[in-house]
Amino acid sequence: MPKVIGKDTGATSRAVEYETQLGQGGELHQTASDTGEEGAVLTTQQGVAVADDQNTLRVGPRGPALLEDFHFREKIFHFDHERIPERVVHARGYGVHGTFTLKESLAEFTTAKVLSEVDEKTPMFVRFSTVAGNKGSSDLARDVRGFAAKFYTKEGNWDIVGNNIPVFFIQDAIKFPDLIHAAKPAPDREFPQAQTAHDNFWDFITLTPESMHMVMWIMSDRTIPRSFRFMEGFGVHTFRLINAEGKGAYVKFHFKPRLGLQSVAWNEALKINGADPDFHRRDLWDAIDMGSPPIWDLGVQLFDDEFADNFEFDILDATKLIPEEQVPVRIIGEFVLDGLVDNFFAETEQVAFCTQNVVPGVGFTNDPLLQGRNFSYLDTQLKRLGGPNFTHIPINAPRCPVHNFQQDGHMNMRNPKGRVNYEPNSWGGPRESPTTGYRHFEEEVNGRKIQERSGTFSDHYSQARQFFISQTPIEQKHIGDALVFELSKCERIDIRERMVAHLRNIDERLATVVATGLGLAALPDPAPAASPPLADLPPSDALSIVKRAPGGFAGRKLGILVSDGASATLIKALTKAVKDLPAVHEIIAPRIAGAVLDDGAILEAKQKIDGGPSVLYDAVVLALSPEGAAMLAKDKTAKDFVSDAFAHCKFIGYTSAAELLLNKAGIASDEFDEGMVLLEGPKDAAAFLALCGQLRHWARELAVDLDAEAFLADSQAD
Ligand code: HDD
């Protein structure tokens, strides 16, 4: 286990490893931070003890400041330069440490030790992110989530710079600046922030048919995850593994969360952004801090040239996936993310990922998106981190020996000895290793020098359709709702129509629902398709969140709204049932001091009701006494708590007294459904928690929502 260092958190820390790191490259020995040392004296950057940090040096108590005050000038100078450019994309992110353990060897396919030495433990750093928003935007933006993993292997750093979606918008990296410009705020007004619901985005998208598969994914609930802990991760591209004979195999990387997949509802996401813009990072911090670190299985889809040649689509096309039913995901190991950072800036902000960071035995394919990325990542670090020596920063430094003749530059942290700085030389020093060194995959390449997209990249609708028909009715409905929401924010009707024209090549029901939702006078003609869509791709269950739900409440959060006089035995039974899963709970009360229960004990609250809306919880209990219910039934915030929980299809446990609050919140007793459970006493707690394992009672939305009919009718017909 990593050493726990003295902080107010019980969480693990990797600071110790940094000290080793810093010592490795040269003579510089310095702890990552001295600020926390007990009894330490405040000093300047030069190490001179500071006598007064409250007053600048001045002539008399009311006189002018003196230039001679070097401490003041150094302090302000340093403060003035605290910011570095935020990432041009994925600016808002949250990083944590972990460990990867290999369970099954891939030695047959690769020489990479990280993938062939069973039980080998490899330290990792993972950064989750949103794409479009700036560093200060909210966590619940409808957006792709970055899932970038750095493996500090014995053979060098290996990065999988992935997303929570297995495909991408574009096929060629040359379109990336256009995609991002269109998605980010418009240059004249600098809004809207962190969202794609605007004309520029949909203008670009509807003029770029290759994005249609990705559009289905981003309009699905995948882009409003409940937690980083409940997300899949994908390396997206086809990479290559290379074995000892130099033979290659194709590979796609998958990260599968042990806690299963889960997303929130869109209306809920909007409200979470207001209630807790840091919802995702807080969730991850809390889980690790309390000793429940999330775990992912690392899986691979392996295939050969024969499969690639027979597959319906081009394996070099990043807008396509390979259905798991066609090439199953083989689980080869797991990673546990159990280490919080000591310092956000030093680690999460300064971490530099790069798709070209590979180790011997792992290689690239000619995917034109991947090839472009291999340039972009190294290049961007130069601007962001200020020079070529960002690999010396502890979070980026490999945890294996580094020897080369690269030297000097901004912020060089190494202090090499001796006169030799070139190769070949007669003095000694590092030499190439033909046996263990990185060998690029040998491949026959010939052709004309052209700017042309392969015809095998031209089918833009078939997998979009396959994704859509793989969803459950509620997920299909959410895609329809999301499209109507986003396109309603576009002012230009021609853009709305253009999108519906594309949808007609994907699914006629969806096109009709969206056209109706937008109030279009008529359905536009289908968009011309470069390649006729295949109508016979079968549904793939792996593409649905709901079909992959965990079936349990473990790792989730129950909100218990209490009032004075609430039943102590019921609350005790609920909190025990939650702990047994294990899951967590939070007490919400009219006052932050808590409530006096029916046994006279005071139960402290974590949230005052105004600060703890139900959107922050996976399920809620209304544990109210008759007096408490009568009081809260008059309170607008308490009514919001209840009506939101109902609208977001949450499981609701309630005491009989709480029926009044439910009614006053607009939920008549004859509307109570199977997602609502009367808790008559402590004996009902475990059964309620078991029901909560279904995570949401989606039938409620399908039963009442105005737009649900189309998808329901169709699913019944299927
Ligand atoms: Fe990228 C950051 C993922 C296409 C250029 N990208 C970045 C991050 C993730 C991804 C997770 C954040 C890393 C971190 O946490 O620091 N990007 C992807 C995926 C893509 C993709 C899954 C498609 C499969 N990206 C892509 C293209 C280009 C870039 C085509 C440019 C040609 N991406 C960048 C970048 C960033 C970046 C500008 C910004 C900050 C950074 O790299 O370090 O270089």
PDB file of N, CA and C in Angstrom, residues 481-535:
ATOM      1  N   ASP A 481     -35.388  13.067 -27.156  1.00  0.00           N
ATOM      2  CA  ASP A 481     -35.525  14.278 -26.332  1.00  0.00           C
ATOM      3  C   ASP A 481     -34.290  15.175 -26.471  1.00  0.00           C
ATOM      4  N   ALA A 482     -33.118  14.538 -26.436  1.00  0.00           N
ATOM      5  CA  ALA A 482     -31.868  15.313 -26.476  1.00  0.00           C
ATOM      6  C   ALA A 482     -31.737  16.036 -27.811  1.00  0.00           C
ATOM      7  N   LEU A 483     -32.098  15.336 -28.894  1.00  0.00           N
ATOM      8  CA  LEU A 483     -32.009  15.972 -30.210  1.00  0.00           C
ATOM      9  C   LEU A 483     -32.972  17.156 -30.296  1.00  0.00           C
ATOM     10  N   VAL A 484     -34.181  16.967 -29.772  1.00  0.00           N
ATOM     11  CA  VAL A 484     -35.158  18.064 -29.829  1.00  0.00           C
ATOM     12  C   VAL A 484     -34.655  19.232 -28.979  1.00  0.00           C
ATOM     13  N   PHE A 485     -34.120  18.923 -27.805  1.00  0.00           N
ATOM     14  CA  PHE A 485     -33.598  19.984 -26.934  1.00  0.00           C
ATOM     15  C   PHE A 485     -32.499  20.769 -27.648  1.00  0.00           C
ATOM     16  N   GLU A 486     -31.510  20.026 -28.164  1.00  0.00           N
ATOM     17  CA  GLU A 486     -30.339  20.696 -28.751  1.00  0.00           C
ATOM     18  C   GLU A 486     -30.739  21.495 -29.990  1.00  0.00           C
ATOM     19  N   LEU A 487     -31.536  20.869 -30.855  1.00  0.00           N
ATOM     20  CA  LEU A 487     -31.891  21.552 -32.104  1.00  0.00           C
ATOM     21  C   LEU A 487     -32.844  22.717 -31.853  1.00  0.00           C
ATOM     22  N   SER A 488     -33.602  22.643 -30.753  1.00  0.00           N
ATOM     23  CA  SER A 488     -34.466  23.781 -30.418  1.00  0.00           C
ATOM     24  C   SER A 488     -33.639  25.004 -30.041  1.00  0.00           C
ATOM     25  N   LYS A 489     -32.396  24.773 -29.627  1.00  0.00           N
ATOM     26  CA  LYS A 489     -31.523  25.899 -29.277  1.00  0.00           C
ATOM     27  C   LYS A 489     -30.832  26.476 -30.510  1.00  0.00           C
ATOM     28  N   CYS A 490     -30.985  25.796 -31.652  1.00  0.00           N
ATOM     29  CA  CYS A 490     -30.440  26.340 -32.901  1.00  0.00           C
ATOM     30  C   CYS A 490     -31.460  27.323 -33.456  1.00  0.00           C
ATOM     31  N   GLU A 491     -30.961  28.487 -33.841  1.00  0.00           N
ATOM     32  CA  GLU A 491     -31.907  29.479 -34.342  1.00  0.00           C
ATOM     33  C   GLU A 491     -32.256  29.251 -35.804  1.00  0.00           C
ATOM     34  N   ARG A 492     -31.340  28.653 -36.554  1.00  0.00           N
ATOM     35  CA  ARG A 492     -31.569  28.500 -37.999  1.00  0.00           C
ATOM     36  C   ARG A 492     -32.367  27.230 -38.286  1.00  0.00           C
ATOM     37  N   ILE A 493     -33.511  27.441 -38.924  1.00  0.00           N
ATOM     38  CA  ILE A 493     -34.392  26.301 -39.190  1.00  0.00           C
ATOM     39  C   ILE A 493     -33.746  25.342 -40.188  1.00  0.00           C
ATOM     40  N   ASP A 494     -32.940  25.894 -41.133  1.00  0.00           N
ATOM     41  CA  ASP A 494     -32.322  24.994 -42.120  1.00  0.00           C
ATOM     42  C   ASP A 494     -31.378  23.998 -41.436  1.00  0.00           C
ATOM     43  N   ILE A 495     -30.767  24.422 -40.325  1.00  0.00           N
ATOM     44  CA  ILE A 495     -29.865  23.492 -39.617  1.00  0.00           C
ATOM     45  C   ILE A 495     -30.693  22.384 -38.965  1.00  0.00           C
ATOM     46  N   ARG A 496     -31.806  22.773 -38.339  1.00  0.00           N
ATOM     47  CA  ARG A 496     -32.685  21.754 -37.730  1.00  0.00           C
ATOM     48  C   ARG A 496     -33.133  20.752 -38.797  1.00  0.00           C
ATOM     49  N   GLU A 497     -33.530  21.288 -39.941  1.00  0.00           N
ATOM     50  CA  GLU A 497     -34.039  20.407 -41.008  1.00  0.00           C
ATOM     51  C   GLU A 497     -32.951  19.483 -41.523  1.00  0.00           C
ATOM     52  N   ARG A 498     -31.752  20.034 -41.637  1.00  0.00           N
ATOM     53  CA  ARG A 498     -30.637  19.219 -42.163  1.00  0.00           C
ATOM     54  C   ARG A 498     -30.380  18.021 -41.251  1.00  0.00           C
ATOM     55  N   MET A 499     -30.522  18.248 -39.941  1.00  0.00           N
ATOM     56  CA  MET A 499     -30.276  17.135 -39.012  1.00  0.00           C
ATOM     57  C   MET A 499     -31.366  16.080 -39.168  1.00  0.00           C
ATOM     58  N   VAL A 500     -32.601  16.533 -39.302  1.00  0.00           N
ATOM     59  CA  VAL A 500     -33.696  15.564 -39.474  1.00  0.00           C
ATOM     60  C   VAL A 500     -33.484  14.786 -40.774  1.00  0.00           C
ATOM     61  N   ALA A 501     -32.962  15.447 -41.793  1.00  0.00           N
ATOM     62  CA  ALA A 501     -32.692  14.757 -43.066  1.00  0.00           C
ATOM     63  C   ALA A 501     -31.683  13.621 -42.844  1.00  0.00           C
ATOM     64  N   HIS A 502     -30.694  13.849 -41.997  1.00  0.00           N
ATOM     65  CA  HIS A 502     -29.744  12.766 -41.675  1.00  0.00           C
ATOM     66  C   HIS A 502     -30.435  11.660 -40.882  1.00  0.00           C
ATOM     67  N   LEU A 503     -31.275  12.069 -39.935  1.00  0.00           N
ATOM     68  CA  LEU A 503     -31.938  11.061 -39.087  1.00  0.00           C
ATOM     69  C   LEU A 503     -32.782  10.104 -39.926  1.00  0.00           C
ATOM     70  N   ARG A 504     -33.263  10.593 -41.044  1.00  0.00           N
ATOM     71  CA  ARG A 504     -34.091   9.717 -41.890  1.00  0.00           C
ATOM     72  C   ARG A 504     -33.277   8.536 -42.434  1.00  0.00           C
ATOM     73  N   ASN A 505     -31.978   8.706 -42.509  1.00  0.00           N
ATOM     74  CA  ASN A 505     -31.126   7.580 -42.935  1.00  0.00           C
ATOM     75  C   ASN A 505     -30.795   6.653 -41.762  1.00  0.00           C
ATOM     76  N   ILE A 506     -31.163   7.076 -40.558  1.00  0.00           N
ATOM     77  CA  ILE A 506     -30.808   6.291 -39.364  1.00  0.00           C
ATOM     78  C   ILE A 506     -32.023   5.523 -38.857  1.00  0.00           C
ATOM     79  N   ASP A 507     -33.110   6.255 -38.587  1.00  0.00           N
ATOM     80  CA  ASP A 507     -34.327   5.597 -38.094  1.00  0.00           C
ATOM     81  C   ASP A 507     -35.498   6.532 -38.357  1.00  0.00           C
ATOM     82  N   GLU A 508     -36.473   6.045 -39.091  1.00  0.00           N
ATOM     83  CA  GLU A 508     -37.609   6.896 -39.487  1.00  0.00           C
ATOM     84  C   GLU A 508     -38.424   7.360 -38.279  1.00  0.00           C
ATOM     85  N   ARG A 509     -38.568   6.465 -37.275  1.00  0.00           N
ATOM     86  CA  ARG A 509     -39.342   6.863 -36.086  1.00  0.00           C
ATOM     87  C   ARG A 509     -38.662   8.040 -35.407  1.00  0.00           C
ATOM     88  N   LEU A 510     -37.341   7.901 -35.266  1.00  0.00           N
ATOM     89  CA  LEU A 510     -36.589   8.956 -34.596  1.00  0.00           C
ATOM     90  C   LEU A 510     -36.722  10.261 -35.382  1.00  0.00           C
ATOM     91  N   ALA A 511     -36.576  10.168 -36.695  1.00  0.00           N
ATOM     92  CA  ALA A 511     -36.691  11.371 -37.529  1.00  0.00           C
ATOM     93  C   ALA A 511     -38.065  12.014 -37.334  1.00  0.00           C
ATOM     94  N   THR A 512     -39.109  11.180 -37.274  1.00  0.00           N
ATOM     95  CA  THR A 512     -40.464  11.712 -37.146  1.00  0.00           C
ATOM     96  C   THR A 512     -40.660  12.357 -35.777  1.00  0.00           C
ATOM     97  N   VAL A 513     -40.192  11.668 -34.727  1.00  0.00           N
ATOM     98  CA  VAL A 513     -40.349  12.218 -33.377  1.00  0.00           C
ATOM     99  C   VAL A 513     -39.627  13.565 -33.266  1.00  0.00           C
ATOM    100  N   VAL A 514     -38.427  13.640 -33.823  1.00  0.00           N
ATOM    101  CA  VAL A 514     -37.657  14.886 -33.716  1.00  0.00           C
ATOM    102  C   VAL A 514     -38.326  15.980 -34.558  1.00  0.00           C
ATOM    103  N   ALA A 515     -38.761  15.615 -35.743  1.00  0.00           N
ATOM    104  CA  ALA A 515     -39.424  16.615 -36.596  1.00  0.00           C
ATOM    105  C   ALA A 515     -40.679  17.143 -35.910  1.00  0.00           C
ATOM    106  N   THR A 516     -41.436  16.235 -35.278  1.00  0.00           N
ATOM    107  CA  THR A 516     -42.648  16.659 -34.573  1.00  0.00           C
ATOM    108  C   THR A 516     -42.275  17.533 -33.382  1.00  0.00           C
ATOM    109  N   GLY A 517     -41.271  17.102 -32.634  1.00  0.00           N
ATOM    110  CA  GLY A 517     -40.830  17.870 -31.465  1.00  0.00           C
ATOM    111  C   GLY A 517     -40.380  19.271 -31.845  1.00  0.00           C
ATOM    112  N   LEU A 518     -39.813  19.392 -33.047  1.00  0.00           N
ATOM    113  CA  LEU A 518     -39.332  20.705 -33.493  1.00  0.00           C
ATOM    114  C   LEU A 518     -40.439  21.493 -34.196  1.00  0.00           C
ATOM    115  N   GLY A 519     -41.551  20.803 -34.451  1.00  0.00           N
ATOM    116  CA  GLY A 519     -42.655  21.475 -35.138  1.00  0.00           C
ATOM    117  C   GLY A 519     -42.344  21.757 -36.601  1.00  0.00           C
ATOM    118  N   LEU A 520     -41.557  20.895 -37.255  1.00  0.00           N
ATOM    119  CA  LEU A 520     -41.265  21.117 -38.680  1.00  0.00           C
ATOM    120  C   LEU A 520     -42.542  20.913 -39.494  1.00  0.00           C
ATOM    121  N   ALA A 521     -42.712  21.750 -40.488  1.00  0.00           N
ATOM    122  CA  ALA A 521     -43.930  21.671 -41.299  1.00  0.00           C
ATOM    123  C   ALA A 521     -44.012  20.331 -42.028  1.00  0.00           C
ATOM    124  N   ALA A 522     -42.868  19.840 -42.499  1.00  0.00           N
ATOM    125  CA  ALA A 522     -42.870  18.563 -43.239  1.00  0.00           C
ATOM    126  C   ALA A 522     -41.538  17.872 -43.018  1.00  0.00           C
ATOM    127  N   LEU A 523     -41.532  16.574 -43.213  1.00  0.00           N
ATOM    128  CA  LEU A 523     -40.264  15.839 -43.100  1.00  0.00           C
ATOM    129  C   LEU A 523     -39.389  16.183 -44.307  1.00  0.00           C
ATOM    130  N   PRO A 524     -38.152  16.603 -44.091  1.00  0.00           N
ATOM    131  CA  PRO A 524     -37.283  16.859 -45.248  1.00  0.00           C
ATOM    132  C   PRO A 524     -36.910  15.540 -45.927  1.00  0.00           C
ATOM    133  N   ASP A 525     -36.441  15.615 -47.152  1.00  0.00           N
ATOM    134  CA  ASP A 525     -35.970  14.400 -47.825  1.00  0.00           C
ATOM    135  C   ASP A 525     -34.749  13.862 -47.092  1.00  0.00           C
ATOM    136  N   PRO A 526     -34.538  12.549 -47.150  1.00  0.00           N
ATOM    137  CA  PRO A 526     -33.327  12.010 -46.523  1.00  0.00           C
ATOM    138  C   PRO A 526     -32.074  12.646 -47.138  1.00  0.00           C
ATOM    139  N   ALA A 527     -31.045  12.826 -46.303  1.00  0.00           N
ATOM    140  CA  ALA A 527     -29.786  13.385 -46.809  1.00  0.00           C
ATOM    141  C   ALA A 527     -29.179  12.397 -47.801  1.00  0.00           C
ATOM    142  N   PRO A 528     -28.529  12.905 -48.870  1.00  0.00           N
ATOM    143  CA  PRO A 528     -27.897  11.970 -49.800  1.00  0.00           C
ATOM    144  C   PRO A 528     -26.800  11.186 -49.072  1.00  0.00           C
ATOM    145  N   ALA A 529     -26.783   9.873 -49.254  1.00  0.00           N
ATOM    146  CA  ALA A 529     -25.809   9.040 -48.541  1.00  0.00           C
ATOM    147  C   ALA A 529     -24.704   8.616 -49.498  1.00  0.00           C
ATOM    148  N   ALA A 530     -23.454   8.820 -49.075  1.00  0.00           N
ATOM    149  CA  ALA A 530     -22.321   8.440 -49.928  1.00  0.00           C
ATOM    150  C   ALA A 530     -22.319   6.941 -50.172  1.00  0.00           C
ATOM    151  N   SER A 531     -22.817   6.212 -49.183  1.00  0.00           N
ATOM    152  CA  SER A 531     -22.870   4.759 -49.309  1.00  0.00           C
ATOM    153  C   SER A 531     -24.217   4.338 -48.743  1.00  0.00           C
ATOM    154  N   PRO A 532     -24.983   3.480 -49.421  1.00  0.00           N
ATOM    155  CA  PRO A 532     -26.325   3.165 -48.918  1.00  0.00           C
ATOM    156  C   PRO A 532     -26.259   2.494 -47.546  1.00  0.00           C
ATOM    157  N   PRO A 533     -27.057   2.969 -46.574  1.00  0.00           N
ATOM    158  CA  PRO A 533     -27.007   2.392 -45.227  1.00  0.00           C
ATOM    159  C   PRO A 533     -27.419   0.915 -45.228  1.00  0.00           C
ATOM    160  N   LEU A 534     -26.746   0.121 -44.403  1.00  0.00           N
ATOM    161  CA  LEU A 534     -27.103  -1.294 -44.257  1.00  0.00           C
ATOM    162  C   LEU A 534     -28.233  -1.377 -43.242  1.00  0.00           C
ATOM    163  N   ALA A 535     -29.324  -1.995 -43.636  1.00  0.00           N
ATOM    164  CA  ALA A 535     -30.480  -2.032 -42.730  1.00  0.00           C
ATOM    165  C   ALA A 535     -30.452  -3.270 -41.847  1.00  0.00           C
TER     166      ALA A 535
END
